[in-house]
XYZ file of C-alpha atoms in Angstrom:
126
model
C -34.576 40.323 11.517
C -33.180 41.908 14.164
C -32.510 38.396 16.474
C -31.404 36.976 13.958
C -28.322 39.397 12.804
C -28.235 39.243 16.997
C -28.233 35.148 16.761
C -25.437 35.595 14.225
C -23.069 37.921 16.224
C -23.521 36.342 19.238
C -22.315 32.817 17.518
C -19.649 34.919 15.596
C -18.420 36.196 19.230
C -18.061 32.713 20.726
C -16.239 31.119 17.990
C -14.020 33.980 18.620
C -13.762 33.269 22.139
C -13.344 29.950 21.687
C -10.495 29.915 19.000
C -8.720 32.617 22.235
C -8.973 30.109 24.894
C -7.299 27.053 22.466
C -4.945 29.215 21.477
C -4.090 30.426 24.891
C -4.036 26.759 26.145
C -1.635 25.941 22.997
C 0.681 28.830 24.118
C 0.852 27.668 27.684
C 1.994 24.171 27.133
C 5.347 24.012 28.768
C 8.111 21.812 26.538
C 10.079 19.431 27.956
C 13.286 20.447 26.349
C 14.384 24.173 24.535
C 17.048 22.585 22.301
C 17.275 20.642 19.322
C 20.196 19.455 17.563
C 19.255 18.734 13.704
C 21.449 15.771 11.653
C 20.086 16.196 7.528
C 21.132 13.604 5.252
C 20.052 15.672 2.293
C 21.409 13.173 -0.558
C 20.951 14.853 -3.958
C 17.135 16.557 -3.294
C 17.468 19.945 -4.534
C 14.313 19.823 -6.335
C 12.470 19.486 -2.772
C 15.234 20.558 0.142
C 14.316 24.058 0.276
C 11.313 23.447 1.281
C 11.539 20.728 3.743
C 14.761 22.990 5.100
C 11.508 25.830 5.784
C 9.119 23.751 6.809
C 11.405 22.226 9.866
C 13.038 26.197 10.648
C 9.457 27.081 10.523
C 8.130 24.277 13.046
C 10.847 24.862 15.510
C 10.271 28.428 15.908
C 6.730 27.762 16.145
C 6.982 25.513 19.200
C 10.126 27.894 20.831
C 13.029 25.670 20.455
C 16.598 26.943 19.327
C 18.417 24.517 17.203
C 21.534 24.072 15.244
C 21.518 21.717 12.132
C 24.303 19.857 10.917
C 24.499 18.374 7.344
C 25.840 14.954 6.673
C 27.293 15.201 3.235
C 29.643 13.031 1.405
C 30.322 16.127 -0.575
C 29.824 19.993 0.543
C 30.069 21.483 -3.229
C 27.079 19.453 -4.066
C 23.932 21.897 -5.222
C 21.768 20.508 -2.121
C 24.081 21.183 0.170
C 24.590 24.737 -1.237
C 20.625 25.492 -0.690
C 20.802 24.281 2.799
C 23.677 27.029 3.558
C 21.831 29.705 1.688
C 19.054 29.002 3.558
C 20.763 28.668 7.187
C 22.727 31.947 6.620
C 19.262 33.748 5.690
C 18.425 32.799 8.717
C 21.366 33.998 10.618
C 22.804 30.526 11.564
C 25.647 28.896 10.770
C 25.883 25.323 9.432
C 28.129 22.986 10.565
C 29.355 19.494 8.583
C 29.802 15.820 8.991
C 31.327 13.264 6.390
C 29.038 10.166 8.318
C 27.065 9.784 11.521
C 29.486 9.218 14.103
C 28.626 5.635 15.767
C 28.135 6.720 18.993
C 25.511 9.252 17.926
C 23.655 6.639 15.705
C 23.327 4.191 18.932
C 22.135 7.046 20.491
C 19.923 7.958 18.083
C 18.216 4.450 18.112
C 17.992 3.795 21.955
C 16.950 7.598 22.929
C 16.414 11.122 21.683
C 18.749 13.586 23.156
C 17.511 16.716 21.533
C 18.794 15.170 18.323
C 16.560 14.375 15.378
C 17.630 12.615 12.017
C 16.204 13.570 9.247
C 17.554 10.875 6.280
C 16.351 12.104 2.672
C 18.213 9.387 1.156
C 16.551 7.094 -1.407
C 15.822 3.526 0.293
C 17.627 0.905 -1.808
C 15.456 -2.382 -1.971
């Protein structure tokens, strides 16, 4: 009885170890850039933005980028729009506004990344 509670810690031990060393490896892995510049197209989603608004804050901060997000909103009194702010301000950042994607930034945005992700939420008419 005794080997086996001995089997069992010993396995227990090196799962631990092993679950260390990824972790440690994960850690280490230098990225390529420390910035990120965030364009949201929310488009009416207020049933699903505040999540998707956490889940990116939460990703970024998890791999050790700073970022700043900028909304592109027809309209900045729409409910959407107003959870995104809330949100941003909870975290201490401010938000910053765009009517449309400038040109030069969307021919950017298809030929390289510059730091800058787009993140449409608009509904794909077919």
């Amino acid at each position: 009885m005794v080997a086996h509670l001995t089997m069992i810690l010993l396995i227990y031990f090196l799962a631990a170890v092993a679950v260390h060393a990824i972790h440690q490896r994960h850690l280490s892995r230098p990225e390529t850039e420390g910035f990120e510049q965030i364009l949201l197209i929310p488009s009416n989603q207020e049933h699903r933005i505040e999540g998707i608004v956490r889940a990116l804050c939460r990703e970024l901060v998890y791999r050790g980028k700073s970022f700043t997000m900028t909304v592109v909103a027809e309209r900045k009194e729409s409910e959407t729009v107003r959870i995104i702010e809330k949100l941003m301000l909870r975290q201490g950042m401010e938000l910053s506004y765009l009517s449309a994607v400038p040109s030069d930034m969307e021919r950017a945005l298809q030929t390289e990344k510059h730091g800058v992700r787009l993140i449409d939420l608009r509904e794909s008419k077919l």
